[in-house]
Short mmCIF file of C-alpha atoms in Angstrom, two decimals:
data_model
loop_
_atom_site.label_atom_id
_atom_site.label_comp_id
_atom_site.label_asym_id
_atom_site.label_seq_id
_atom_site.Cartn_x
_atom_site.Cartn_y
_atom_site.Cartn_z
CA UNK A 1 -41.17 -6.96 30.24
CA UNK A 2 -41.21 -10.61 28.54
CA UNK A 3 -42.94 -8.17 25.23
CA UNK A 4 -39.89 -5.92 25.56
CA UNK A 5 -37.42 -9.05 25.49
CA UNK A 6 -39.69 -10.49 22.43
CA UNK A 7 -39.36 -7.51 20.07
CA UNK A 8 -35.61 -6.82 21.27
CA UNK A 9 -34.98 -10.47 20.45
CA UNK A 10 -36.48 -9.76 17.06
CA UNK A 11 -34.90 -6.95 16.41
CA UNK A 12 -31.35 -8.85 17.04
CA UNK A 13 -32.39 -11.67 14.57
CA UNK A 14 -33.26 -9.04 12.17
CA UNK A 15 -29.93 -6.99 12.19
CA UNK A 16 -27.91 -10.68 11.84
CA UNK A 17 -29.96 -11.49 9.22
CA UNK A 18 -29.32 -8.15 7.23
CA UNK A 19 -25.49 -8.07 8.31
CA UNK A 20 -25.04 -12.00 7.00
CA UNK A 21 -26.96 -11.09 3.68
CA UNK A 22 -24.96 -7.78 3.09
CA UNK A 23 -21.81 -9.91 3.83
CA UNK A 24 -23.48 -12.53 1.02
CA UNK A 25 -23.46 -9.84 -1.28
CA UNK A 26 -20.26 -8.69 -0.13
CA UNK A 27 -18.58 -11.95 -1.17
CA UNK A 28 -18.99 -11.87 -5.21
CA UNK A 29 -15.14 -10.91 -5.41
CA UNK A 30 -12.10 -12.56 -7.25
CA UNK A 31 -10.38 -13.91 -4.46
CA UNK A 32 -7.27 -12.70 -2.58
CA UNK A 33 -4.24 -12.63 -4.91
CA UNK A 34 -1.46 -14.44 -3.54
CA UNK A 35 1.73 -12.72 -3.27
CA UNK A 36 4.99 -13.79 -4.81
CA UNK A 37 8.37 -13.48 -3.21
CA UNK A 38 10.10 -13.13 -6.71
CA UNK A 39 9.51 -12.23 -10.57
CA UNK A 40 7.70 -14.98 -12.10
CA UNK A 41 9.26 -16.75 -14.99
CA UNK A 42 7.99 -18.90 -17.42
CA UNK A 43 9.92 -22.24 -15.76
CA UNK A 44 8.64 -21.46 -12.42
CA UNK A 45 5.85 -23.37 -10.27
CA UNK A 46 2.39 -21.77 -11.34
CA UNK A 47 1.85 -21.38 -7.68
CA UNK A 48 3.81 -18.11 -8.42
CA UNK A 49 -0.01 -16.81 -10.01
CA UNK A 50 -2.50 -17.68 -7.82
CA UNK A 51 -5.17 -20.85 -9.03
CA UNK A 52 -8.93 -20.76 -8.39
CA UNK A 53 -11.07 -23.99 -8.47
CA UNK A 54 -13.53 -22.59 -9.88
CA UNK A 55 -13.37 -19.88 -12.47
CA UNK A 56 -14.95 -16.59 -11.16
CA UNK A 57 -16.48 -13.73 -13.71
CA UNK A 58 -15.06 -10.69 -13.32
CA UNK A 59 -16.46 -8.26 -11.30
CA UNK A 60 -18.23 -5.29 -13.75
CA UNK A 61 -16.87 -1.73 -13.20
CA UNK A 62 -17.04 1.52 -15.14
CA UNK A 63 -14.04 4.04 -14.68
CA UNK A 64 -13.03 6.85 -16.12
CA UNK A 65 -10.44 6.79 -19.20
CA UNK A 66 -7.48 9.22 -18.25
CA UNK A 67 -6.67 9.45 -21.70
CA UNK A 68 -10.17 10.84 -23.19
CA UNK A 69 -12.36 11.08 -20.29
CA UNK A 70 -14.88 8.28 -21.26
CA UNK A 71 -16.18 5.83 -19.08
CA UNK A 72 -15.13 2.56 -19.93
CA UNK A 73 -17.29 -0.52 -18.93
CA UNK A 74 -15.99 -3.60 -18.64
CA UNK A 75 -19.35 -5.85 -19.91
CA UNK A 76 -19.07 -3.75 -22.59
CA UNK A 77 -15.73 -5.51 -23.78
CA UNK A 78 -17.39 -9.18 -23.58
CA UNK A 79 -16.24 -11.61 -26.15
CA UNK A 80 -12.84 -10.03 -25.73
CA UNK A 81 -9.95 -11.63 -23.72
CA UNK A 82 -9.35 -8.40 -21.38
CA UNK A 83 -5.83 -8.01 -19.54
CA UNK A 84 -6.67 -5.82 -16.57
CA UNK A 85 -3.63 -4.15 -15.54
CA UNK A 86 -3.22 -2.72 -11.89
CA UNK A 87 -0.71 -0.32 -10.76
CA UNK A 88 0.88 3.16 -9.97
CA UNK A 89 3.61 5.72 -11.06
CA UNK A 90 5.51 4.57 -7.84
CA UNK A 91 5.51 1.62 -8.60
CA UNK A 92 8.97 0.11 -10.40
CA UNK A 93 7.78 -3.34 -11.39
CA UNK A 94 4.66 -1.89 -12.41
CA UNK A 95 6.87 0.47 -14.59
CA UNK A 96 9.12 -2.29 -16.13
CA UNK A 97 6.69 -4.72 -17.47
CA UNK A 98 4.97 -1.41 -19.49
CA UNK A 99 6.85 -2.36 -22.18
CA UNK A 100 5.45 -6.17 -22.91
CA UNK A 101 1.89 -4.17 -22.28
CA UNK A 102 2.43 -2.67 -25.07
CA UNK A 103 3.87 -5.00 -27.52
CA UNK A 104 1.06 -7.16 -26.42
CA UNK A 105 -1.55 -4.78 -27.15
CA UNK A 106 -0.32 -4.14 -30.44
CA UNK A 107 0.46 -7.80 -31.03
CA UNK A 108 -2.63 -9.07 -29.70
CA UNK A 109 -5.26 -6.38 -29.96
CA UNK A 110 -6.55 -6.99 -33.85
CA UNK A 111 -7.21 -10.67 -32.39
CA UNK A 112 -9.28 -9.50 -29.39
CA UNK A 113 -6.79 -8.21 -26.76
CA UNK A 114 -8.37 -4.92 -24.52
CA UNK A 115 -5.43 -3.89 -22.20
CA UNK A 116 -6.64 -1.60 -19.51
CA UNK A 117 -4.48 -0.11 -17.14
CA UNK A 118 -6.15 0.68 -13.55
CA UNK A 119 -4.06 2.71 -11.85
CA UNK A 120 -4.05 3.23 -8.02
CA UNK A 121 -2.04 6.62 -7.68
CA UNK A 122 -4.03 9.28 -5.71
CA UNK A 123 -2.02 11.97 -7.26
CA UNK A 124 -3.45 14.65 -10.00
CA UNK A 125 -4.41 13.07 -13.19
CA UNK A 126 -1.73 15.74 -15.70
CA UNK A 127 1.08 13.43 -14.12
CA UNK A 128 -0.57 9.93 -14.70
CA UNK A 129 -0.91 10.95 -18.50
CA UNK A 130 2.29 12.80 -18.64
CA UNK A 131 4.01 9.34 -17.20
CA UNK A 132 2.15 6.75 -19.73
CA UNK A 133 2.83 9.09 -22.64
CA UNK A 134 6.42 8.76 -21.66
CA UNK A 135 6.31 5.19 -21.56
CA UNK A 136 4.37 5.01 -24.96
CA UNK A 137 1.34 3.14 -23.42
CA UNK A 138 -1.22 2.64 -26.04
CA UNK A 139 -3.95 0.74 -24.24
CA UNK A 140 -6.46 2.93 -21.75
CA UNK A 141 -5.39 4.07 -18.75
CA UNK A 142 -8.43 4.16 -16.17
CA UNK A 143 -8.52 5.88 -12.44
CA UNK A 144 -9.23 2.87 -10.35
CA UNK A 145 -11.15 3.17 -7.46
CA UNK A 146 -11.15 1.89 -3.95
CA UNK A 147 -14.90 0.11 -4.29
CA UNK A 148 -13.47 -1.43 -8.10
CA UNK A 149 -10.45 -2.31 -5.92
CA UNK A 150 -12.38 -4.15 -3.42
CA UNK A 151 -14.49 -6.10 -5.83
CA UNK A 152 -11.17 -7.28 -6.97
CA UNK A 153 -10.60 -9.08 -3.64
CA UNK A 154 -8.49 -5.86 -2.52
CA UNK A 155 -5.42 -4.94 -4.19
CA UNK A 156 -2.74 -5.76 -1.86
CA UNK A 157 0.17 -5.18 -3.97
CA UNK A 158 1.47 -3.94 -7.43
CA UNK A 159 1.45 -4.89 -10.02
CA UNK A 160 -1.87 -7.44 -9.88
CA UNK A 161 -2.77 -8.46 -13.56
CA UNK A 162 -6.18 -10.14 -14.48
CA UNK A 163 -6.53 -12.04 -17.52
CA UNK A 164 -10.11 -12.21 -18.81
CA UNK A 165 -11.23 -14.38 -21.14
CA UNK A 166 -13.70 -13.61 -23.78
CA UNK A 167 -16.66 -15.29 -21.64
CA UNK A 168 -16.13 -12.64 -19.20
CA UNK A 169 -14.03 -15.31 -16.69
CA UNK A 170 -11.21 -14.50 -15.16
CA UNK A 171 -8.31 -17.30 -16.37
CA UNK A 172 -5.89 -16.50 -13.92
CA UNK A 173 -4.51 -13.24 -11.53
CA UNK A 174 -0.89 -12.17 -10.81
CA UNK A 175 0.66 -10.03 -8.14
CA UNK A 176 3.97 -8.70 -8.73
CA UNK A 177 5.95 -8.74 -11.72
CA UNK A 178 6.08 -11.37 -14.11
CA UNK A 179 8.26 -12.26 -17.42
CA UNK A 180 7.07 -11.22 -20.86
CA UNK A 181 6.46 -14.70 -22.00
CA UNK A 182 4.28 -15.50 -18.55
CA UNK A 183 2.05 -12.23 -19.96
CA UNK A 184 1.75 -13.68 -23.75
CA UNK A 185 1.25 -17.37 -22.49
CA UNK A 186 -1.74 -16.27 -20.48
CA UNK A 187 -2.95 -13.90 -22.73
CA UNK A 188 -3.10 -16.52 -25.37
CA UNK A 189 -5.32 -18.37 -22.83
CA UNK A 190 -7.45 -15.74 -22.54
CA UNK A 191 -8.04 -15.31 -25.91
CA UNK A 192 -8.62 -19.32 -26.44
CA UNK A 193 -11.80 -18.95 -24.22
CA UNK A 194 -14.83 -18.55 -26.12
CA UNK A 195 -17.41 -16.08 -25.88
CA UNK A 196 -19.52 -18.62 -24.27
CA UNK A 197 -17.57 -20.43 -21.96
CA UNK A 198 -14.50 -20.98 -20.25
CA UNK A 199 -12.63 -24.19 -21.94
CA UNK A 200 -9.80 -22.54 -20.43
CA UNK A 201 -10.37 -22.49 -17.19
CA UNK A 202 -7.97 -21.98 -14.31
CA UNK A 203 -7.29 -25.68 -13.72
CA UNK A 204 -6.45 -26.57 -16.82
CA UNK A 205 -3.28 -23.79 -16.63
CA UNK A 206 -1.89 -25.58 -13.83
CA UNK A 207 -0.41 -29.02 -14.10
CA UNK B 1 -32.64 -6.19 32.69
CA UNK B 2 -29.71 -8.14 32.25
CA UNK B 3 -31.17 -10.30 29.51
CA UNK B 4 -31.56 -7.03 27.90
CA UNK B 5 -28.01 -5.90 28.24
CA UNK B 6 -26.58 -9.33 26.70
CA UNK B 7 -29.12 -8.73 23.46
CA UNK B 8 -27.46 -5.23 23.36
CA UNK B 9 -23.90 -6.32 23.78
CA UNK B 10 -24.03 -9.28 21.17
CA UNK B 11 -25.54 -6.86 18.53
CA UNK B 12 -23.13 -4.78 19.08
CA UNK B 13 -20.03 -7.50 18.86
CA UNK B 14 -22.35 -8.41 15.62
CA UNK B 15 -21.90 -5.09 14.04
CA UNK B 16 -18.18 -5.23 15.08
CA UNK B 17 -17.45 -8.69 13.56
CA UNK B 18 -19.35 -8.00 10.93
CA UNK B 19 -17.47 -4.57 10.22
CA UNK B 20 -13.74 -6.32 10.54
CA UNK B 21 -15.07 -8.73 8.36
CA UNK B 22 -15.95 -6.03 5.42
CA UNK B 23 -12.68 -4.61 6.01
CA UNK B 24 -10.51 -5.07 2.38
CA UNK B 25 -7.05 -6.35 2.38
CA UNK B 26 -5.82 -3.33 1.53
CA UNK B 27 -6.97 -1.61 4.26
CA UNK B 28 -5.87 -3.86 7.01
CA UNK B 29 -2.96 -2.11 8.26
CA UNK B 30 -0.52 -4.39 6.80
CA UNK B 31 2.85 -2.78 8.33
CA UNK B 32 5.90 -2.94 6.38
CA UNK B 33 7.78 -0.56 8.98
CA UNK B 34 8.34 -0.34 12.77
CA UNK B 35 9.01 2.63 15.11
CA UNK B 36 11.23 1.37 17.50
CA UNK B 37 10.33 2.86 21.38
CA UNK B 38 11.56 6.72 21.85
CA UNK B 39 12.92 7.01 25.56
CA UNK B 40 11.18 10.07 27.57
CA UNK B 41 12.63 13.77 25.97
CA UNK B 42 14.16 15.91 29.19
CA UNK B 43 13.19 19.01 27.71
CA UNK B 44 13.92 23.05 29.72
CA UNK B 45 12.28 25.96 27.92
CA UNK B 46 14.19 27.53 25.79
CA UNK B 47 16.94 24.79 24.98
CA UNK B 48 17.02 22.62 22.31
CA UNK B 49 17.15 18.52 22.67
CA UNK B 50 18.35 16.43 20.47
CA UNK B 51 16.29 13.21 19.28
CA UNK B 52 16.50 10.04 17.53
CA UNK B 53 13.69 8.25 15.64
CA UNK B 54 14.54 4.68 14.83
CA UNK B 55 12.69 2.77 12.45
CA UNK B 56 13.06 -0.73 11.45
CA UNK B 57 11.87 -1.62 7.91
CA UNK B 58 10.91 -5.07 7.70
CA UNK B 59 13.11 -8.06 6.27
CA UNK B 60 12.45 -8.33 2.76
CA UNK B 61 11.22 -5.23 2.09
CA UNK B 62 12.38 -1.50 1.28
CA UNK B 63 11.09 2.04 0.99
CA UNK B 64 12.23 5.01 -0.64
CA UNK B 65 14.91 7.04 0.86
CA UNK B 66 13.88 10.76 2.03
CA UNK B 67 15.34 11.67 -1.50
CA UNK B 68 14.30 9.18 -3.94
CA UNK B 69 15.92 9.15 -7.27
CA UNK B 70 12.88 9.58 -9.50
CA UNK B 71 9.91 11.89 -9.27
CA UNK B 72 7.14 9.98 -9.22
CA UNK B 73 8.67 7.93 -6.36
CA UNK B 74 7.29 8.93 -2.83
CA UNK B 75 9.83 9.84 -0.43
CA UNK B 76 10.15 8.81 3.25
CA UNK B 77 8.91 11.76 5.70
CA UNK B 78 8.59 12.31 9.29
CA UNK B 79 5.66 14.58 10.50
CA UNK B 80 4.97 15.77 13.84
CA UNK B 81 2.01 16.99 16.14
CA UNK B 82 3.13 18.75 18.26
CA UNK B 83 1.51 20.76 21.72
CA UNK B 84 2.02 24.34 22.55
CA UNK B 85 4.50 25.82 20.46
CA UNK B 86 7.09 22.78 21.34
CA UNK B 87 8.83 21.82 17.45
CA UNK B 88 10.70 19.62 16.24
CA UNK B 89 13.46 21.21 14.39
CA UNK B 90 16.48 20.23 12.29
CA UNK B 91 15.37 16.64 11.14
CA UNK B 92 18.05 14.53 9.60
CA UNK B 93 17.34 11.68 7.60
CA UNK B 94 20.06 9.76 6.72
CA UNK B 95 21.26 8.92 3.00
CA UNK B 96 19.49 5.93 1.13
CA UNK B 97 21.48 2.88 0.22
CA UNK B 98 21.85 3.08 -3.73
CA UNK B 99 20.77 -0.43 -4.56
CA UNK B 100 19.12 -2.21 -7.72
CA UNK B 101 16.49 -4.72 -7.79
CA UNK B 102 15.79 -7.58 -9.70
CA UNK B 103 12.34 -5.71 -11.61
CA UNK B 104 15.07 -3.19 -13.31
CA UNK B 105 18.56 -4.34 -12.64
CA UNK B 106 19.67 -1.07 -14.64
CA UNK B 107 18.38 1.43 -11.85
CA UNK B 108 19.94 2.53 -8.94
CA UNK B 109 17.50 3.46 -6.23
CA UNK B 110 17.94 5.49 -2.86
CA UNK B 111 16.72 3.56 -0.47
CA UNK B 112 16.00 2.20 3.59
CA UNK B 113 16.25 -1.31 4.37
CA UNK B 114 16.57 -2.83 7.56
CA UNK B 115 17.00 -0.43 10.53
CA UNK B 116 17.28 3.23 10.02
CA UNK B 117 17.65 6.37 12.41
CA UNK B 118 16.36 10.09 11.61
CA UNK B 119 17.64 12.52 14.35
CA UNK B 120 15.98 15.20 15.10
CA UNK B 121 15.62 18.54 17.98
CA UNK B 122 12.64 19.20 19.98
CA UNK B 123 12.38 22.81 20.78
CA UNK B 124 10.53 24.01 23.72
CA UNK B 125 9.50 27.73 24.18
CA UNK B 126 11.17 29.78 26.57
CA UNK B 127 7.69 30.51 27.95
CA UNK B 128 6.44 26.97 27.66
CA UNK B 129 4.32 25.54 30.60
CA UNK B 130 6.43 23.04 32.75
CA UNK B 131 5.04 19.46 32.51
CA UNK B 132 4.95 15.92 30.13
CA UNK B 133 3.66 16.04 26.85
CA UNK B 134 2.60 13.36 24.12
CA UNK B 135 4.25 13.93 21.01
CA UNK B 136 2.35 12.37 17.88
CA UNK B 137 4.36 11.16 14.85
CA UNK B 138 3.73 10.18 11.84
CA UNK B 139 5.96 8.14 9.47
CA UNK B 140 5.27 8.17 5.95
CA UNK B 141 6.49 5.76 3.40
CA UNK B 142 5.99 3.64 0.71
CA UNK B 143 7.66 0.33 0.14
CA UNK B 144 8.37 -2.30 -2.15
CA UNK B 145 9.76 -6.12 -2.27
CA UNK B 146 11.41 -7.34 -5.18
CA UNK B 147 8.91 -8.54 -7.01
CA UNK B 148 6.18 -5.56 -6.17
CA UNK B 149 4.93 -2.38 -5.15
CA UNK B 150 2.32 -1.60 -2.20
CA UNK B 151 -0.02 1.48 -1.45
CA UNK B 152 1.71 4.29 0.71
CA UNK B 153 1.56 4.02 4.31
CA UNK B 154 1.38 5.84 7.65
CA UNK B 155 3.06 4.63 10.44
CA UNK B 156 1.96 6.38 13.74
CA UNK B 157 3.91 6.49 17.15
CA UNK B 158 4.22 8.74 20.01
CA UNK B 159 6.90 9.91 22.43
CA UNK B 160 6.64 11.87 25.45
CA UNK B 161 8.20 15.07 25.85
CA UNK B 162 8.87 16.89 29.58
CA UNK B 163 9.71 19.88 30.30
CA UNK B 164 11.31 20.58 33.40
CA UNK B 165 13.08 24.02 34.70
CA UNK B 166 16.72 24.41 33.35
CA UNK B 167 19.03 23.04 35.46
CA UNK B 168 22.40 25.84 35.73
CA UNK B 169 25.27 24.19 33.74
CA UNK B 170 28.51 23.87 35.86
CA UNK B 171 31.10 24.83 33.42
CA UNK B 172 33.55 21.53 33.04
CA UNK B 173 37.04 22.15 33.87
CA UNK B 174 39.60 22.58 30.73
CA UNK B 175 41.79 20.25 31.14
CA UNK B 176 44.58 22.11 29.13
CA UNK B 177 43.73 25.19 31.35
CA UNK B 178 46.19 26.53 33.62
CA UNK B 179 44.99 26.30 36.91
CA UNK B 180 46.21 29.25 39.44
CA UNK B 181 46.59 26.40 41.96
CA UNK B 182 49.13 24.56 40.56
CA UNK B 183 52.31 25.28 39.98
CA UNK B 184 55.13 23.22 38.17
#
C-alpha cells in the first residue's frame, strides 16, 4: 500500500512538473494588448497603445501569402522594421486605416518598411484577395492562424498592429484604430532601431 | 484509500487549472450579447405560437443588423435545434438602426445596439407527442465598438417548449352582433 502511495505520489509530482514547464514554454508571448475605448490620435495619452517594460522579440511565424501562395517567415525579414497588421474583411476600422497602410508601405518600404497584413477571416481565400485588390493593398496579405494568434498574446480585437523594429523587438502594439500620423510616428521608431538592438525601446515612446 | 483519492482529485484540478490557464484571450467567451430569459412556450399540436427572443447587446458595443449594408459584413442570425419535427417558423428580425461611427463617419451601417427583440412561431406537429421540450438556440453575431472589430460569436440559450392537448376555443361574442335576445 505505502509503495502504491509512493509511485502515485511520484507520478503527481511528475505531471505538475510537465504541466508548469509546458505553461513555461507557453509564456514566450507579446503580452495582452490593451483595448482602447476610442481612435487613438496623435495628442492622446500613449496609454491608448499598450507599454511593455521590457521590450519582447516577436514571436517567429510562417504563413501563407494570399497574394502568391509563398510562405512568408518573419526571421526572415530581420534588420527590417516590420508593421504586422491584424484584421478581417468585417472589420470597419480595420478597413479604414488600409489606406495609411499603404501610403506607408510605399513611403516607407525603400527605407526598410515590410507591411504584412494577417488577416483573421475564416471565409474562402477568392474574397480576401478580391477585397485587398479593391482597396489597392500593396503589402502581403497572410492567412493568420489561431496558434500565430496565440503567440501574439491572443488577438482580442481588430485591428491590433505590431511595430517591429529591425532587431526583431517589438516597439510597441495597438488595438483598435489609430490616426495616420500615430502609424508613421511609430513606424519611424521602428525603423530607428538597429539591427542589433533596441535603442528604441518601448519606454522611451512613452513620456 | 482515501489518500489515494485526494492524489487523484488534485491531479485532476491540476490538469483543469492548468487547461483554463492555456486558454487564449480570444477564446474566453468574452460576451458582447445577452439572451434575455424566454418564458415557458404553451404549445397544442398543430397550432402555431408566437415567440419573442430578446437580446440585449451590451453598452458600448454594436453588431450588425440581420441585413448589414456591406457584403463582407456578417449579419445577425438566429438558429434553432429543435426536437421532433417542432420548428420555428416565420422569424422576424427587426430593422437595424442606420448609424455611423467615428472609424468612417461617411458610412451608414445597419445595426443593433442596446436591447433588441426577434419574434418568431414555434410550430408543433399535429401528431407531435404531448410533453416539455428544450429548445436550443443559437445567436450569431459579430460586433464592434467604436474604435474596433472582434471575432464572430455564438451566443447559446435555451427555452422550453410544451405541448399540451388543444384546448376548444369558445368563440368571443361580437360585440356589434345582433343578439336574438335583445331587442330595442
Amino acid at each position: 500500500m505505502n509503495r502504491r502511495v509512493i509511485l502515485l505520489l511520484a507520478f503527481v509530482i511528475a505531471v505538475t512538473g510537465a504541466l508548469l514547464g509546458l505553461k513555461g514554454l507557453a509564456g514566450h508571448q507579446v503580452r495582452q494588448a490593451v483595448p482602447v475605448s476610442s481612435p487613438v490620435s496623435p495628442n492622446d495619452s500613449p496609454s491608448a497603445s499598450a507599454p511593455v517594460s521590457q521590450p519582447i522579440f516577436a514571436p517567429d511565424f510562417s504563413l501563407k501569402s494570399l497574394s502568391d501562395g509563398r510562405q512568408v517567415q518573419l526571421s526572415a525579414l530581420r534588420g527590417k522594421a516590420v508593421l504586422i497588421n491584424f484584421w478581417a474583411t468585417y472589420c470597419g476600422p480595420c478597413k479604414e486605416e488600409m489606406p495609411f497602410l499603404v501610403d506607408l508601405q510605399k513611403r516607407y518600404g525603400p527605407e526598410g518598411l515590410q507591411i504584412l497584413g494577417v488577416t483573421m477571416d475564416d471565409g474562402d481565400e477568392k474574397a480576401i484577395i478580391e477585397f485587398t485588390r479593391k482597396m489597392g493593398v500593396n503589402y502581403p496579405i497572410l492567412q493568420g492562424t489561431e496558434k500565430m494568434a496565440d503567440s501574439y498574446g491572443g488577438i482580442n480585437g481588430l485591428p491590433t498592429t505590431f511595430f517591429v523594429g529591425r532587431s526583431g523587438k517589438v516597439v510597441k502594439e495597438l488595438l483598435g484604430s489609430a490616426e495616420k500620423p500615430v502609424f508613421e510616428d511609430l513606424v519611424k521608431q521602428a525603423l530607428q532601431q538597429s539591427a542589433g538592438g533596441a535603442e528604441h525601446s518601448r519606454e522611451k515612446q512613452n513620456p | 484509500m482515501k489518500l489515494l483519492y485526494s492524489l487523484v482529485l488534485l491531479t485532476a484540478v491540476m490538469t483543469g487549472v492548468f487547461a483554463a490557464g492555456q486558454e487564449s484571450p480570444a477564446r474566453q467567451g468574452r460576451t458582447f450579447v445577452t439572451a434575455l430569459p424566454v418564458n415557458p412556450v404553451a404549445v397544442s399540436p398543430g397550432r402555431r405560437t408566437p415567440v419573442d427572443f430578446t437580446f440585449r447587446v451590451e453598452s458600448g458595443y454594436h453588431i450588425n443588423s440581420s441585413q448589414p449594408l456591406g457584403e463582407e459584413l456578417i449579419p445577425t442570425q438566429l438558429h434553432f435545434s429543435l426536437p421532433g419535427e417542432m420548428a420555428v417558423g416565420k422569424i422576424q428580425y427587426p430593422a437595424g438602426e442606420l448609424m455611423d461611427f467615428p472609424f468612417d463617419p461617411k458610412t451608414k451601417l445597419s445595426v443593433y445596439s442596446g436591447d433588441f427583440v426577434v419574434h418568431g412561431l414555434i410550430v408543433a406537429p399535429t401528431a407531435a407527442a404531448l410533453g416539455t421540450y428544450t429548445v436550443h438556440g443559437e445567436l450569431r453575431y459579430q460586433a464592434c465598438d467604436n474604435n474596433a472589430c472582434y471575432p464572430p460569436k455564438k451566443l447559446p440559450f435555451t427555452f422550453d417548449v410544451k405541448i399540451s392537448p388543444a384546448v376548444k376555443r369558445i368563440p368571443k361574442a361580437r360585440p356589434n352582433a345582433a343578439s336574438p335576445h335583445i331587442h330595442n
